[in-house]
Amino acid sequence: MLNTTPFSPFEKGFLWFFLCLVVFAFYYQLGIYPLFLEEPRRGLIALEMMMQDNYWVPTQTGDLYFRKPPLYNWLLILSYKVFGVNEWATRFFSVSSHLLLGLITYLFSKRYLGNALAVLVAFSYLLAVDILVYFSALGEIDLFYALLTTPILFGIFHYGEKGSYLKLFLLVYGLTALAFLTKGLSALPFTGISLLVYFSWKKRFRELFFWRHWLGILLFSVLVGGYFYQYSQYEEVSGWWTTLFSESAEKATGGGFSKWINHLIAFPLDTLKNLLPATFFLPVIFRKQIIQLLKANRLVWYGVLVFLSNFAVYWLSTEGRSRYIYPLFPFACLVLIYAGELSGVRWKDKYLRAVSIVCAGLMIIAFAAIPFLPSLEAVDNRWVITGMGVFLLTVLLGITLKGRVRPYLAVLAVLCVLRIGFSFIVPQTREKTTGAAKDKALATEFALLTEGKPLYRLGDVRMSLTVVFYLERERGEVLKQKGEFSQGYFFCYTEDLPTTYQQVGELSYHGEPIHLIRYTP
């Protein structure tokens, strides 16, 4: 029988406590560590649009940038204007997008599955481990992209079931235009495949040929075309199409046959891992009637069809990454939670209680080890963090053993405690011990040394974007390239050093030294 029993007052308090705890954890110390990985690229492009007072033409170190349209950069610009040009502002919209999509997932699921299941689905998405301890701590584009793309898939079902096809196509293509202006061509397969799947399943394929669909396509064309028209007032647009198409083709076919075979094996396994805790339900799901059970609920079966059809695109693409399918994670959680709760396996609660106890026990050991790990010597208040974590997990163990909450709620709570520990520890290590921290310190030093003086890259010198971001932020101007030496400061490779120069500093990028020199003709 489907477990739709309302939460007890104790369970409601339990859920609210851990929800508040994990929301706090998502933002705590979010701005103390320097930008790294792809973060400085996102911030740099937004910063240069601000400094050049041109919000239509994205650039990177002054060069035209074609790999991603600028919608996400516009949000970063808004964040920088509100919060200042800093790390917290760079990450704010990414984290907030994740939380907002969790709320949307709850509201959508509640309409079709009831409150209890909707809460479990939304929590499972929020706490999906790949996002929980990695991407939710970065100012990257993928969580915002998921916020735009998942509602497309929700909207197809919601308005399709109501027969409101005009609203369906306007919503779907309006959001697809925004997704395209965020991440380019990858927005189109999600929309196209999902529309084909839904209307084929519903046996109303002819709807795709009626005027309502063409009106949606027109809306998409006006929004996307409007941006590129504005862009054409400043620069030639042909570079966009060359880059976007070549990038998509490279992701689909690059790497060779052996890499493709490895990807076919590894990608589904990585996805199952990244969908924890929802995939804890897998052992209790598989039984003879599983297909019939999934088909019994139209939303759940739609979720199965949409997930599998879109997942296949990235499964067959050599360069497919888990973050590319974040828009599908709410559907995966919805199907797994529904099927798990519907499972007639008698030992389900015992199994989930055992999972929660084992996870809590392992986490207690991990928290207890924190003060003794040499790699965490840079972390302040290690004993306080240990005490807090062990206390929360011990109380949680007691609640679980007494059966005060449903076993899966205890699993979710363990992950909330994991995230609070992550937020107290990892930002400090990133602030003090990483290569990005050294890059930030170098950039600050170089900005002081070259203050008020012209500074360039000689030719196509490539260097850490973390260095470039902080250098441009401190100097307030774009670090552009120049083809030959002139009066001022330059970054250059060893083989390009002039006959006479003054060495000011040095850094390295992928093992190659890059010199900061002062050149006087």
mmCIF file of N, CA and C in Angstrom, residues 209-259:
data_model
loop_
_atom_site.group_PDB
_atom_site.id
_atom_site.type_symbol
_atom_site.label_atom_id
_atom_site.label_comp_id
_atom_site.label_asym_id
_atom_site.label_seq_id
_atom_site.Cartn_x
_atom_site.Cartn_y
_atom_site.Cartn_z
ATOM 1 N N PHE A 209 1.944 19.772 -34.784
ATOM 2 C CA PHE A 209 1.819 20.410 -36.094
ATOM 3 C C PHE A 209 0.777 21.531 -36.096
ATOM 4 N N PHE A 210 0.131 21.777 -34.964
ATOM 5 C CA PHE A 210 -0.889 22.820 -34.892
ATOM 6 C C PHE A 210 -0.249 24.174 -34.606
ATOM 7 N N TRP A 211 -1.041 25.223 -34.784
ATOM 8 C CA TRP A 211 -0.546 26.588 -34.666
ATOM 9 C C TRP A 211 -0.015 26.906 -33.273
ATOM 10 N N ARG A 212 -0.560 26.238 -32.254
ATOM 11 C CA ARG A 212 -0.103 26.528 -30.893
ATOM 12 C C ARG A 212 1.389 26.197 -30.726
ATOM 13 N N HIS A 213 1.779 25.080 -31.320
ATOM 14 C CA HIS A 213 3.195 24.696 -31.246
ATOM 15 C C HIS A 213 4.063 25.697 -31.998
ATOM 16 N N TRP A 214 3.606 26.113 -33.167
ATOM 17 C CA TRP A 214 4.389 27.070 -33.948
ATOM 18 C C TRP A 214 4.465 28.432 -33.265
ATOM 19 N N LEU A 215 3.443 28.772 -32.500
ATOM 20 C CA LEU A 215 3.495 30.022 -31.739
ATOM 21 C C LEU A 215 4.562 29.938 -30.655
ATOM 22 N N GLY A 216 4.665 28.766 -30.010
ATOM 23 C CA GLY A 216 5.732 28.570 -29.028
ATOM 24 C C GLY A 216 7.109 28.691 -29.661
ATOM 25 N N ILE A 217 7.279 28.075 -30.829
ATOM 26 C CA ILE A 217 8.559 28.173 -31.539
ATOM 27 C C ILE A 217 8.853 29.623 -31.915
ATOM 28 N N LEU A 218 7.812 30.360 -32.296
ATOM 29 C CA LEU A 218 7.989 31.779 -32.620
ATOM 30 C C LEU A 218 8.470 32.548 -31.392
ATOM 31 N N LEU A 219 7.888 32.258 -30.218
ATOM 32 C CA LEU A 219 8.327 32.922 -28.986
ATOM 33 C C LEU A 219 9.801 32.634 -28.725
ATOM 34 N N PHE A 220 10.204 31.372 -28.882
ATOM 35 C CA PHE A 220 11.608 31.004 -28.718
ATOM 36 C C PHE A 220 12.478 31.802 -29.682
ATOM 37 N N SER A 221 12.055 31.879 -30.935
ATOM 38 C CA SER A 221 12.845 32.560 -31.958
ATOM 39 C C SER A 221 12.977 34.044 -31.672
ATOM 40 N N VAL A 222 11.891 34.662 -31.183
ATOM 41 C CA VAL A 222 11.934 36.093 -30.875
ATOM 42 C C VAL A 222 12.898 36.363 -29.725
ATOM 43 N N LEU A 223 12.838 35.544 -28.674
ATOM 44 C CA LEU A 223 13.704 35.771 -27.510
ATOM 45 C C LEU A 223 15.168 35.534 -27.851
ATOM 46 N N VAL A 224 15.449 34.396 -28.470
ATOM 47 C CA VAL A 224 16.837 34.093 -28.817
ATOM 48 C C VAL A 224 17.329 35.020 -29.933
ATOM 49 N N GLY A 225 16.493 35.193 -30.964
ATOM 50 C CA GLY A 225 16.877 36.080 -32.060
ATOM 51 C C GLY A 225 17.053 37.512 -31.605
ATOM 52 N N GLY A 226 16.248 37.937 -30.630
ATOM 53 C CA GLY A 226 16.378 39.294 -30.107
ATOM 54 C C GLY A 226 17.741 39.531 -29.492
ATOM 55 N N TYR A 227 18.234 38.523 -28.746
ATOM 56 C CA TYR A 227 19.568 38.686 -28.162
ATOM 57 C C TYR A 227 20.632 38.783 -29.248
ATOM 58 N N PHE A 228 20.578 37.875 -30.212
ATOM 59 C CA PHE A 228 21.626 37.866 -31.223
ATOM 60 C C PHE A 228 21.534 39.090 -32.145
ATOM 61 N N TYR A 229 20.338 39.640 -32.295
ATOM 62 C CA TYR A 229 20.224 40.895 -33.039
ATOM 63 C C TYR A 229 20.969 42.002 -32.292
ATOM 64 N N GLN A 230 20.742 42.089 -30.977
ATOM 65 C CA GLN A 230 21.447 43.096 -30.181
ATOM 66 C C GLN A 230 22.954 42.869 -30.244
ATOM 67 N N TYR A 231 23.364 41.609 -30.181
ATOM 68 C CA TYR A 231 24.792 41.290 -30.258
ATOM 69 C C TYR A 231 25.376 41.767 -31.591
ATOM 70 N N SER A 232 24.613 41.585 -32.676
ATOM 71 C CA SER A 232 25.101 41.949 -34.010
ATOM 72 C C SER A 232 25.328 43.444 -34.170
ATOM 73 N N GLN A 233 24.757 44.236 -33.263
ATOM 74 C CA GLN A 233 24.990 45.679 -33.321
ATOM 75 C C GLN A 233 26.408 46.030 -32.887
ATOM 76 N N TYR A 234 27.092 45.056 -32.236
ATOM 77 C CA TYR A 234 28.452 45.300 -31.744
ATOM 78 C C TYR A 234 29.497 44.413 -32.425
ATOM 79 N N GLU A 235 29.148 43.132 -32.648
ATOM 80 C CA GLU A 235 30.101 42.187 -33.193
ATOM 81 C C GLU A 235 29.413 41.246 -34.179
ATOM 82 N N GLU A 236 30.211 40.550 -34.980
ATOM 83 C CA GLU A 236 29.716 39.556 -35.924
ATOM 84 C C GLU A 236 29.237 38.316 -35.157
ATOM 85 N N VAL A 237 28.063 37.790 -35.507
ATOM 86 C CA VAL A 237 27.483 36.682 -34.747
ATOM 87 C C VAL A 237 27.938 35.310 -35.224
ATOM 88 N N SER A 238 28.634 35.220 -36.339
ATOM 89 C CA SER A 238 28.973 33.914 -36.908
ATOM 90 C C SER A 238 29.821 33.069 -35.964
ATOM 91 N N GLY A 239 30.626 33.724 -35.139
ATOM 92 C CA GLY A 239 31.460 32.981 -34.199
ATOM 93 C C GLY A 239 30.662 32.137 -33.235
ATOM 94 N N TRP A 240 29.443 32.584 -32.907
ATOM 95 C CA TRP A 240 28.582 31.822 -32.008
ATOM 96 C C TRP A 240 28.243 30.465 -32.598
ATOM 97 N N TRP A 241 27.786 30.437 -33.837
ATOM 98 C CA TRP A 241 27.315 29.183 -34.415
ATOM 99 C C TRP A 241 28.460 28.201 -34.613
ATOM 100 N N THR A 242 29.604 28.702 -35.057
ATOM 101 C CA THR A 242 30.762 27.827 -35.238
ATOM 102 C C THR A 242 31.158 27.174 -33.924
ATOM 103 N N THR A 243 31.219 27.969 -32.865
ATOM 104 C CA THR A 243 31.663 27.452 -31.569
ATOM 105 C C THR A 243 30.633 26.523 -30.946
ATOM 106 N N LEU A 244 29.353 26.927 -30.938
ATOM 107 C CA LEU A 244 28.331 26.111 -30.288
ATOM 108 C C LEU A 244 28.172 24.759 -30.966
ATOM 109 N N PHE A 245 28.168 24.730 -32.288
ATOM 110 C CA PHE A 245 28.005 23.455 -32.990
ATOM 111 C C PHE A 245 29.236 22.567 -32.838
ATOM 112 N N SER A 246 30.418 23.145 -32.941
ATOM 113 C CA SER A 246 31.636 22.336 -32.814
ATOM 114 C C SER A 246 31.786 21.795 -31.404
ATOM 115 N N GLU A 247 31.413 22.598 -30.404
ATOM 116 C CA GLU A 247 31.489 22.134 -29.014
ATOM 117 C C GLU A 247 30.535 20.975 -28.770
ATOM 118 N N SER A 248 29.322 21.064 -29.288
ATOM 119 C CA SER A 248 28.351 19.984 -29.121
ATOM 120 C C SER A 248 28.807 18.716 -29.821
ATOM 121 N N ALA A 249 29.357 18.858 -31.017
ATOM 122 C CA ALA A 249 29.844 17.681 -31.749
ATOM 123 C C ALA A 249 31.009 17.026 -31.034
ATOM 124 N N GLU A 250 31.889 17.835 -30.461
ATOM 125 C CA GLU A 250 33.041 17.292 -29.742
ATOM 126 C C GLU A 250 32.606 16.510 -28.511
ATOM 127 N N LYS A 251 31.611 17.023 -27.791
ATOM 128 C CA LYS A 251 31.127 16.320 -26.614
ATOM 129 C C LYS A 251 30.476 14.989 -26.980
ATOM 130 N N ALA A 252 29.835 14.952 -28.131
ATOM 131 C CA ALA A 252 29.119 13.743 -28.537
ATOM 132 C C ALA A 252 30.050 12.657 -29.047
ATOM 133 N N THR A 253 31.163 13.031 -29.699
ATOM 134 C CA THR A 253 31.958 12.026 -30.409
ATOM 135 C C THR A 253 33.419 11.967 -29.993
ATOM 136 N N GLY A 254 33.870 12.880 -29.145
ATOM 137 C CA GLY A 254 35.295 12.919 -28.823
ATOM 138 C C GLY A 254 35.746 11.765 -27.935
ATOM 139 N N GLY A 255 37.054 11.432 -28.018
ATOM 140 C CA GLY A 255 37.632 10.480 -27.082
ATOM 141 C C GLY A 255 37.943 9.108 -27.631
ATOM 142 N N GLY A 256 37.352 8.707 -28.738
ATOM 143 C CA GLY A 256 37.650 7.405 -29.305
ATOM 144 C C GLY A 256 36.791 6.286 -28.743
ATOM 145 N N PHE A 257 36.945 5.095 -29.341
ATOM 146 C CA PHE A 257 36.077 3.954 -29.025
ATOM 147 C C PHE A 257 36.281 3.452 -27.600
ATOM 148 N N SER A 258 37.521 3.308 -27.164
ATOM 149 C CA SER A 258 37.774 2.765 -25.823
ATOM 150 C C SER A 258 37.198 3.676 -24.743
ATOM 151 N N LYS A 259 37.336 4.973 -24.933
ATOM 152 C CA LYS A 259 36.768 5.914 -23.969
ATOM 153 C C LYS A 259 35.245 5.834 -23.969
#
